[in-house]
Amino acid sequence: MSMFRRFIHWLFNQIKMARPLSLDHIGVCLTIALLGGLLYIVLGRIGIFDPVKAAFDDFHITDVYYGMIHSARPENDKDIVIVDMANLSTRDEIAKAITDIKSCKPKVLCIDIIFERASFDSVNDTSLLRALRQGGCEQVLSCKLRDYDATDSLFRDCLYSFFKDSAGINVKWGYCNYGQIRMGGCTRNTTLFQKFNNSVVYSLPYTAACLYQGKKPEMREMNDCKIMYDDIAFDCIDTITYENIVKHWEKIEGKLVILGALDKEADVHFTPLGKMAGPMVLAYSAHTYLKGDTKEMGLVGRWIIAFVVCWLAACAGYRTEKRHPIVFSIVAKIINFVICAILVWVIFLAYARWGYYVNLLIPLAGLALAEDIREMYSAIVKWLQNKTHWKLFNKSLYGKGN
């Protein structure tokens, strides 16, 4: 008999002796779900545990993945270029930068700036409007959604630049809001669209990506999208001198160009890669849409995975305790670690290869509780057997005599 066949035969016998169809293993899984759910409710209701709940909510295993894949020499993205306007102090200078970018014939120009009100110097505003009216490429400008109405799940107000209704400016508008689980949390998600009163507004990166691909933005059932912080770098052109933009025309021609400030502390996001400027996050978001939307497993699927993982841990714990009663606790934890490693590897593979994301918080939390709750379940069964003398517990794997 070959070694592989021996291994399969041994594994089959171990599974058989673990009594996988026993109702006790299901009971352990249900106890884990019950106590885990109560623990999560307690964390959410008692103020002293707010930091712990925030840490759980902000946990994403993809952060580990992004830290692993990023190298010292990432590939340059072939579609997106960032023009840093941090050195530009007036609207006249920004207008000159926009004109220079358009002279390099980009396909789409995405401007990550909101000009809230007219300036004191009307000449600067005139230069800006003239630059925006100039043709040569598609333009997407930034706006910001405000005053969210949780009852109707829509925004009541939107901040646009002062010239929104000016004649002759052919631009699309996209909101620059990013979703976070909590204030100061990690920026991992973007959305395709949001409802604004009786209309729909599409996000800035999604609108820019659609224009670059020649598509019309559209509402989809899956509105949320994970931002793929892949191992890539974006060409960044600074504006230290006026000639610098035109000098790099070959990097801009036919590309999606993002104009924004890379060193403004007011527009900084916390990401899985650390602090990152808004235009850089915008570039990763647009890259995600160009690469292809990620898909995320729903809550039901995550609970099914959690149930299967906890069921495996319960079976392994029972079999280990029977075979190695002295060191079973250590062996059971090693087995649970192996189950965890296999699960994480499969999810990493699904995310890296096919862009399918599974939030492992529920499965991993269940696996962490599995062995302790299995022992608690065993103690409860023995206690009930002593107190009630019900024959039902005589058939239990954890009853006396079994």
Short mmCIF file of C-alpha atoms in Angstrom, two decimals:
data_model
loop_
_atom_site.label_atom_id
_atom_site.label_comp_id
_atom_site.label_asym_id
_atom_site.label_seq_id
_atom_site.Cartn_x
_atom_site.Cartn_y
_atom_site.Cartn_z
CA MET A 1 0.00 0.00 0.00
CA SER A 2 1.43 3.40 -1.00
CA MET A 3 2.17 6.08 1.61
CA PHE A 4 -0.61 8.28 0.23
CA ARG A 5 -3.18 5.49 0.51
CA ARG A 6 -2.00 4.75 4.05
CA PHE A 7 -2.45 8.39 4.97
CA ILE A 8 -5.97 8.48 3.50
CA HIS A 9 -6.84 5.25 5.33
CA TRP A 10 -5.48 6.66 8.62
CA LEU A 11 -7.32 9.95 8.13
CA PHE A 12 -10.59 8.14 7.39
CA ASN A 13 -10.25 6.08 10.59
CA GLN A 14 -9.55 9.22 12.64
CA ILE A 15 -12.63 10.94 11.23
CA LYS A 16 -14.73 7.84 11.86
CA MET A 17 -13.54 7.56 15.48
CA ALA A 18 -14.26 11.25 16.02
CA ARG A 19 -17.98 10.46 15.53
CA PRO A 20 -18.52 13.38 13.11
CA LEU A 21 -22.31 12.94 12.91
CA SER A 22 -22.81 13.17 16.67
CA LEU A 23 -25.28 15.79 17.85
CA ASP A 24 -22.75 16.79 20.52
CA HIS A 25 -20.48 18.40 17.94
CA ILE A 26 -23.44 20.41 16.65
CA GLY A 27 -24.25 21.33 20.26
CA VAL A 28 -20.72 22.64 20.73
CA CYS A 29 -21.03 24.75 17.56
CA LEU A 30 -24.37 26.20 18.67
CA THR A 31 -22.90 27.02 22.10
CA ILE A 32 -20.00 28.82 20.43
CA ALA A 33 -22.46 30.85 18.32
CA LEU A 34 -24.59 31.70 21.37
CA LEU A 35 -21.75 32.74 23.68
CA GLY A 36 -19.85 34.47 20.87
CA GLY A 37 -22.96 36.48 19.97
CA LEU A 38 -23.52 37.45 23.63
CA LEU A 39 -19.88 38.50 23.92
CA TYR A 40 -20.20 40.73 20.84
CA ILE A 41 -23.39 42.32 22.22
CA VAL A 42 -21.68 43.00 25.55
CA LEU A 43 -18.72 44.59 23.77
CA GLY A 44 -21.13 46.85 21.89
CA ARG A 45 -23.29 47.87 24.86
CA ILE A 46 -20.74 48.56 27.60
CA GLY A 47 -18.72 51.71 27.00
CA ILE A 48 -15.54 50.46 28.65
CA PHE A 49 -15.20 47.85 25.89
CA ASP A 50 -15.48 50.36 23.02
CA PRO A 51 -11.76 50.12 22.13
CA VAL A 52 -12.03 46.31 22.01
CA LYS A 53 -15.13 46.41 19.79
CA ALA A 54 -13.48 48.96 17.52
CA ALA A 55 -10.45 46.69 17.17
CA PHE A 56 -12.71 43.76 16.21
CA ASP A 57 -14.68 45.88 13.74
CA ASP A 58 -11.50 47.24 12.18
CA PHE A 59 -9.87 43.81 11.81
CA HIS A 60 -9.27 42.68 8.24
CA ILE A 61 -6.95 39.84 7.37
CA THR A 62 -6.25 41.46 4.00
CA ASP A 63 -4.04 43.94 5.88
CA VAL A 64 -1.60 41.08 6.45
CA TYR A 65 -1.84 40.15 2.79
CA TYR A 66 -1.01 43.67 1.57
CA GLY A 67 1.93 43.84 3.96
CA MET A 68 3.24 40.56 2.57
CA ILE A 69 2.97 41.33 -1.14
CA HIS A 70 4.38 44.87 -1.20
CA SER A 71 7.97 44.85 -2.34
CA ALA A 72 10.76 47.41 -2.59
CA ARG A 73 10.36 47.58 -6.39
CA PRO A 74 6.67 47.47 -7.30
CA GLU A 75 5.51 47.56 -10.92
CA ASN A 76 4.39 50.90 -12.34
CA ASP A 77 0.70 51.13 -13.13
CA LYS A 78 0.18 51.56 -16.88
CA ASP A 79 -3.12 53.47 -16.72
CA ILE A 80 -2.96 56.03 -13.91
CA VAL A 81 -0.67 59.03 -13.36
CA ILE A 82 -0.74 61.47 -10.43
CA VAL A 83 0.18 65.14 -10.82
CA ASP A 84 1.11 66.62 -7.44
CA MET A 85 -0.19 70.18 -7.05
CA ALA A 86 1.18 70.71 -3.53
CA ASN A 87 3.50 73.44 -4.82
CA LEU A 88 0.68 75.41 -6.47
CA SER A 89 -0.66 78.19 -4.25
CA THR A 90 -3.10 80.13 -6.46
CA ARG A 91 -5.96 79.22 -8.77
CA ASP A 92 -4.05 80.83 -11.62
CA GLU A 93 -1.22 78.35 -11.07
CA ILE A 94 -3.70 75.46 -10.84
CA ALA A 95 -5.30 76.66 -14.09
CA LYS A 96 -1.87 76.64 -15.77
CA ALA A 97 -1.32 73.06 -14.55
CA ILE A 98 -4.70 71.96 -15.93
CA THR A 99 -3.92 73.59 -19.29
CA ASP A 100 -0.51 71.92 -19.43
CA ILE A 101 -2.00 68.50 -18.56
CA LYS A 102 -4.61 68.86 -21.30
CA SER A 103 -1.91 69.82 -23.81
CA CYS A 104 -0.36 66.38 -23.16
CA LYS A 105 -3.62 64.74 -24.35
CA PRO A 106 -4.69 62.53 -21.43
CA LYS A 107 -7.82 60.44 -21.85
CA VAL A 108 -9.37 61.48 -18.51
CA LEU A 109 -8.44 64.27 -16.09
CA CYS A 110 -9.67 63.72 -12.53
CA ILE A 111 -9.35 66.85 -10.34
CA ASP A 112 -9.33 66.00 -6.63
CA ILE A 113 -9.97 69.57 -5.45
CA ILE A 114 -13.10 71.38 -4.32
CA PHE A 115 -13.12 75.14 -4.97
CA GLU A 116 -15.71 76.02 -2.36
CA ARG A 117 -16.24 79.70 -3.13
CA ALA A 118 -15.16 82.40 -5.52
CA SER A 119 -11.80 83.96 -4.67
CA PHE A 120 -11.11 87.64 -3.97
CA ASP A 121 -9.06 87.79 -7.15
CA SER A 122 -11.50 87.38 -10.04
CA VAL A 123 -8.59 87.07 -12.48
CA ASN A 124 -7.62 83.77 -10.87
CA ASP A 125 -11.20 82.49 -11.17
CA THR A 126 -11.32 83.55 -14.81
CA SER A 127 -8.11 81.62 -15.54
CA LEU A 128 -9.49 78.54 -13.78
CA LEU A 129 -12.80 78.63 -15.66
CA ARG A 130 -10.99 79.12 -18.97
CA ALA A 131 -8.81 76.09 -18.27
CA LEU A 132 -11.84 73.94 -17.39
CA ARG A 133 -13.75 75.05 -20.51
CA GLN A 134 -10.85 74.02 -22.69
CA GLY A 135 -11.47 70.65 -24.37
CA GLY A 136 -9.11 67.80 -25.14
CA CYS A 137 -10.16 65.17 -22.59
CA GLU A 138 -12.93 64.00 -20.28
CA GLN A 139 -13.00 65.80 -16.92
CA VAL A 140 -14.19 64.57 -13.52
CA LEU A 141 -14.38 66.99 -10.60
CA SER A 142 -14.72 66.26 -6.91
CA CYS A 143 -17.72 66.97 -4.70
CA LYS A 144 -18.47 65.99 -1.11
CA LEU A 145 -21.72 64.48 0.17
CA ARG A 146 -22.96 65.80 3.52
CA ASP A 147 -25.85 65.57 6.01
CA TYR A 148 -26.55 61.83 5.88
CA ASP A 149 -30.13 60.81 6.67
CA ALA A 150 -29.97 57.33 8.20
CA THR A 151 -33.76 56.95 8.11
CA ASP A 152 -33.96 57.20 4.31
CA SER A 153 -30.37 56.04 3.65
CA LEU A 154 -29.46 59.10 1.59
CA PHE A 155 -27.56 62.38 1.75
CA ARG A 156 -29.41 65.68 2.00
CA ASP A 157 -26.61 68.03 0.99
CA CYS A 158 -23.65 68.07 -1.41
CA LEU A 159 -20.71 70.48 -1.55
CA TYR A 160 -19.74 71.37 -5.12
CA SER A 161 -17.23 73.88 -6.45
CA PHE A 162 -18.59 77.40 -6.84
CA PHE A 163 -18.74 77.20 -10.67
CA LYS A 164 -20.96 74.10 -10.88
CA ASP A 165 -23.68 75.87 -12.86
CA SER A 166 -21.35 78.01 -14.98
CA ALA A 167 -21.93 77.81 -18.73
CA GLY A 168 -19.53 76.06 -21.06
CA ILE A 169 -17.90 73.74 -18.51
CA ASN A 170 -18.25 70.12 -19.61
CA VAL A 171 -17.41 68.06 -16.53
CA LYS A 172 -18.69 65.06 -14.59
CA TRP A 173 -18.97 65.19 -10.82
CA GLY A 174 -18.05 62.40 -8.41
CA TYR A 175 -18.09 62.34 -4.61
CA CYS A 176 -14.82 61.88 -2.74
CA ASN A 177 -16.27 60.41 0.48
CA TYR A 178 -14.69 57.16 1.64
CA GLY A 179 -16.38 54.67 3.94
CA GLN A 180 -14.88 53.94 7.35
CA ILE A 181 -16.18 51.70 10.11
CA ARG A 182 -15.36 54.36 12.70
CA MET A 183 -13.80 57.80 12.89
CA GLY A 184 -10.09 57.48 12.19
CA GLY A 185 -10.52 53.88 11.03
CA CYS A 186 -8.77 52.25 8.12
CA THR A 187 -9.87 53.20 4.58
CA ARG A 188 -10.49 49.91 2.78
CA ASN A 189 -13.82 50.40 1.05
CA THR A 190 -15.21 52.63 -1.62
CA THR A 191 -18.71 52.71 -3.05
CA LEU A 192 -20.01 52.99 -6.59
CA PHE A 193 -22.86 55.37 -5.85
CA GLN A 194 -24.87 57.12 -3.15
CA LYS A 195 -28.35 58.54 -3.10
CA PHE A 196 -28.54 62.32 -2.92
CA ASN A 197 -32.14 63.47 -2.33
CA ASN A 198 -34.00 62.28 -5.45
CA SER A 199 -30.91 61.61 -7.55
CA VAL A 200 -27.88 59.32 -7.65
CA VAL A 201 -24.26 60.48 -7.46
CA TYR A 202 -21.39 58.18 -8.49
CA SER A 203 -18.03 58.10 -6.74
CA LEU A 204 -15.05 60.01 -8.10
CA PRO A 205 -12.83 56.94 -8.78
CA TYR A 206 -15.69 54.91 -10.29
CA THR A 207 -16.73 57.77 -12.60
CA ALA A 208 -13.12 58.33 -13.70
CA ALA A 209 -12.56 54.60 -14.31
CA CYS A 210 -15.78 54.31 -16.35
CA LEU A 211 -14.83 57.30 -18.53
CA TYR A 212 -11.37 55.82 -19.06
CA GLN A 213 -12.92 52.52 -20.17
CA GLY A 214 -15.59 54.22 -22.29
CA LYS A 215 -18.44 52.91 -20.11
CA LYS A 216 -21.42 54.57 -18.48
CA PRO A 217 -21.54 54.42 -14.67
CA GLU A 218 -24.40 52.24 -13.50
CA MET A 219 -26.04 51.23 -10.25
CA ARG A 220 -25.30 47.68 -9.13
CA GLU A 221 -26.64 45.45 -6.41
CA MET A 222 -23.19 45.23 -4.77
CA ASN A 223 -22.47 48.88 -4.01
CA ASP A 224 -19.46 48.40 -1.72
CA CYS A 225 -16.09 47.62 -3.27
CA LYS A 226 -12.85 46.65 -1.55
CA ILE A 227 -9.90 48.82 -2.52
CA MET A 228 -7.13 46.61 -3.91
CA TYR A 229 -3.85 47.97 -2.53
CA ASP A 230 -1.83 45.88 -4.97
CA ASP A 231 1.94 45.84 -5.29
CA ILE A 232 2.02 48.70 -7.78
CA ALA A 233 3.36 52.24 -7.95
CA PHE A 234 1.93 55.25 -9.74
CA ASP A 235 3.98 57.71 -11.77
CA CYS A 236 3.93 60.99 -9.85
CA ILE A 237 4.76 64.27 -11.57
CA ASP A 238 5.49 67.26 -9.36
CA THR A 239 4.86 70.89 -10.26
CA ILE A 240 8.01 72.45 -8.87
CA THR A 241 8.53 74.11 -12.25
CA TYR A 242 5.90 75.00 -14.83
CA GLU A 243 7.73 73.02 -17.50
CA ASN A 244 7.75 69.79 -15.51
CA ILE A 245 4.29 68.64 -16.64
CA VAL A 246 4.87 69.14 -20.36
CA LYS A 247 8.34 67.60 -20.04
CA HIS A 248 6.69 64.31 -19.02
CA TRP A 249 4.04 64.34 -21.74
CA GLU A 250 4.73 60.70 -22.66
CA LYS A 251 3.62 59.59 -19.17
CA ILE A 252 0.36 61.56 -19.46
CA GLU A 253 -0.75 60.91 -23.04
CA GLY A 254 -3.77 58.61 -23.18
CA LYS A 255 -3.77 58.04 -19.40
CA LEU A 256 -6.09 58.68 -16.48
CA VAL A 257 -4.51 61.67 -14.75
CA ILE A 258 -5.30 62.60 -11.15
CA LEU A 259 -4.53 66.17 -10.08
CA GLY A 260 -4.29 66.57 -6.32
CA ALA A 261 -2.01 67.36 -3.36
CA LEU A 262 0.17 64.55 -2.03
CA ASP A 263 1.49 66.23 1.11
CA LYS A 264 -1.54 68.02 2.59
CA GLU A 265 -2.14 66.70 6.11
CA ALA A 266 -5.83 67.61 5.87
CA ASP A 267 -6.35 65.03 3.13
CA VAL A 268 -4.64 61.96 4.62
CA HIS A 269 -6.20 58.53 5.11
CA PHE A 270 -5.15 55.59 7.25
CA THR A 271 -4.83 52.52 5.00
CA PRO A 272 -3.45 48.97 5.33
CA LEU A 273 -0.18 50.43 3.97
CA GLY A 274 -0.05 53.24 6.53
CA LYS A 275 -0.90 56.94 6.12
CA MET A 276 -1.67 57.80 2.52
CA ALA A 277 -2.59 61.02 0.70
CA GLY A 278 -6.09 61.31 -0.74
CA PRO A 279 -5.03 61.31 -4.43
CA MET A 280 -3.06 58.10 -3.83
CA VAL A 281 -6.09 56.39 -2.28
CA LEU A 282 -8.13 57.66 -5.21
CA ALA A 283 -5.58 56.13 -7.60
CA TYR A 284 -5.79 52.73 -5.87
CA SER A 285 -9.60 52.95 -5.97
CA ALA A 286 -9.63 53.69 -9.70
CA HIS A 287 -7.07 50.91 -10.23
CA THR A 288 -9.44 48.52 -8.44
CA TYR A 289 -12.30 49.34 -10.82
CA LEU A 290 -10.04 49.06 -13.87
CA LYS A 291 -8.71 45.71 -12.69
CA GLY A 292 -12.19 44.36 -11.95
CA ASP A 293 -14.54 44.67 -8.99
CA THR A 294 -13.87 42.53 -5.94
CA LYS A 295 -16.66 40.35 -4.60
CA GLU A 296 -17.36 39.79 -0.93
CA MET A 297 -18.99 36.82 0.78
CA GLY A 298 -22.18 37.67 2.64
CA LEU A 299 -22.98 37.13 6.30
CA VAL A 300 -24.72 33.76 5.71
CA GLY A 301 -21.66 32.37 3.92
CA ARG A 302 -19.36 33.52 6.74
CA TRP A 303 -21.56 31.83 9.34
CA ILE A 304 -21.51 28.60 7.31
CA ILE A 305 -17.70 28.70 7.18
CA ALA A 306 -17.61 29.43 10.92
CA PHE A 307 -19.90 26.46 11.61
CA VAL A 308 -17.76 24.08 9.51
CA VAL A 309 -14.53 25.29 11.14
CA CYS A 310 -15.97 24.96 14.66
CA TRP A 311 -17.38 21.52 13.82
CA LEU A 312 -13.93 20.35 12.66
CA ALA A 313 -12.37 21.77 15.83
CA ALA A 314 -14.99 20.03 18.01
CA CYS A 315 -14.41 16.67 16.28
CA ALA A 316 -10.64 17.03 16.52
CA GLY A 317 -10.82 18.09 20.17
CA TYR A 318 -13.00 15.11 21.12
CA ARG A 319 -10.77 12.62 19.28
CA THR A 320 -7.59 14.15 20.73
CA GLU A 321 -8.94 14.00 24.27
CA LYS A 322 -9.78 10.32 23.82
CA ARG A 323 -6.43 9.38 22.33
CA HIS A 324 -4.09 11.74 24.22
CA PRO A 325 -5.83 12.49 27.54
CA ILE A 326 -2.70 13.93 29.16
CA VAL A 327 -1.52 16.37 26.50
CA PHE A 328 -4.77 16.75 24.56
CA SER A 329 -5.05 20.49 25.32
CA ILE A 330 -1.73 21.24 23.62
CA VAL A 331 -2.42 18.88 20.71
CA ALA A 332 -5.91 20.34 20.20
CA LYS A 333 -4.51 23.88 20.01
CA ILE A 334 -1.93 22.74 17.44
CA ILE A 335 -4.71 21.15 15.36
CA ASN A 336 -6.78 24.33 15.59
CA PHE A 337 -3.76 26.34 14.45
CA VAL A 338 -3.40 24.04 11.42
CA ILE A 339 -7.11 24.49 10.60
CA CYS A 340 -6.67 28.26 10.92
CA ALA A 341 -3.58 28.25 8.66
CA ILE A 342 -5.34 26.22 5.95
CA LEU A 343 -8.41 28.48 6.09
CA VAL A 344 -6.32 31.67 5.84
CA TRP A 345 -4.27 30.22 2.96
CA VAL A 346 -7.42 29.34 0.98
CA ILE A 347 -8.93 32.80 1.58
CA PHE A 348 -5.68 34.53 0.61
CA LEU A 349 -5.62 32.49 -2.60
CA ALA A 350 -9.24 33.38 -3.42
CA TYR A 351 -8.56 37.08 -2.82
CA ALA A 352 -5.25 37.25 -4.69
CA ARG A 353 -6.30 35.18 -7.71
CA TRP A 354 -10.00 35.93 -8.15
CA GLY A 355 -10.65 39.07 -6.09
CA TYR A 356 -13.09 37.21 -3.81
CA TYR A 357 -12.95 38.51 -0.25
CA VAL A 358 -14.13 36.72 2.87
CA ASN A 359 -14.11 38.52 6.21
CA LEU A 360 -12.67 35.90 8.58
CA LEU A 361 -13.55 37.66 11.84
CA ILE A 362 -16.49 35.35 12.63
CA PRO A 363 -14.78 32.03 11.64
CA LEU A 364 -11.53 32.88 13.44
CA ALA A 365 -13.33 34.12 16.56
CA GLY A 366 -15.32 30.86 16.63
CA LEU A 367 -12.16 28.81 16.20
CA ALA A 368 -10.46 30.69 19.04
CA LEU A 369 -13.36 29.84 21.38
CA ALA A 370 -13.85 26.26 20.17
CA GLU A 371 -11.67 24.30 22.61
CA ASP A 372 -12.65 26.25 25.73
CA ILE A 373 -16.35 26.01 24.92
CA ARG A 374 -16.05 22.29 24.06
CA GLU A 375 -14.68 21.69 27.58
CA MET A 376 -17.46 23.88 29.01
CA TYR A 377 -20.05 21.87 27.05
CA SER A 378 -18.55 18.64 28.41
CA ALA A 379 -18.81 19.95 32.00
CA ILE A 380 -22.43 21.06 31.46
CA VAL A 381 -23.41 17.63 30.09
CA LYS A 382 -21.82 15.84 33.07
CA TRP A 383 -23.50 18.24 35.52
CA LEU A 384 -26.92 17.73 33.92
CA GLN A 385 -26.38 13.98 33.91
CA ASN A 386 -25.77 14.05 37.67
CA LYS A 387 -28.62 16.41 38.48
CA THR A 388 -31.38 15.16 36.21
CA HIS A 389 -30.59 11.49 35.54
CA TRP A 390 -32.08 11.88 32.08
CA LYS A 391 -31.27 8.94 29.84
CA LEU A 392 -30.74 11.38 26.97
CA PHE A 393 -27.34 12.33 28.37
CA ASN A 394 -26.22 8.69 28.59
CA LYS A 395 -25.91 8.74 24.80
CA SER A 396 -23.80 11.87 24.81
CA LEU A 397 -20.12 11.60 23.85
CA TYR A 398 -19.32 13.61 26.97
CA GLY A 399 -21.52 11.67 29.37
CA LYS A 400 -20.12 9.39 32.06
CA GLY A 401 -18.90 6.08 30.75
CA ASN A 402 -18.23 7.39 27.20
#
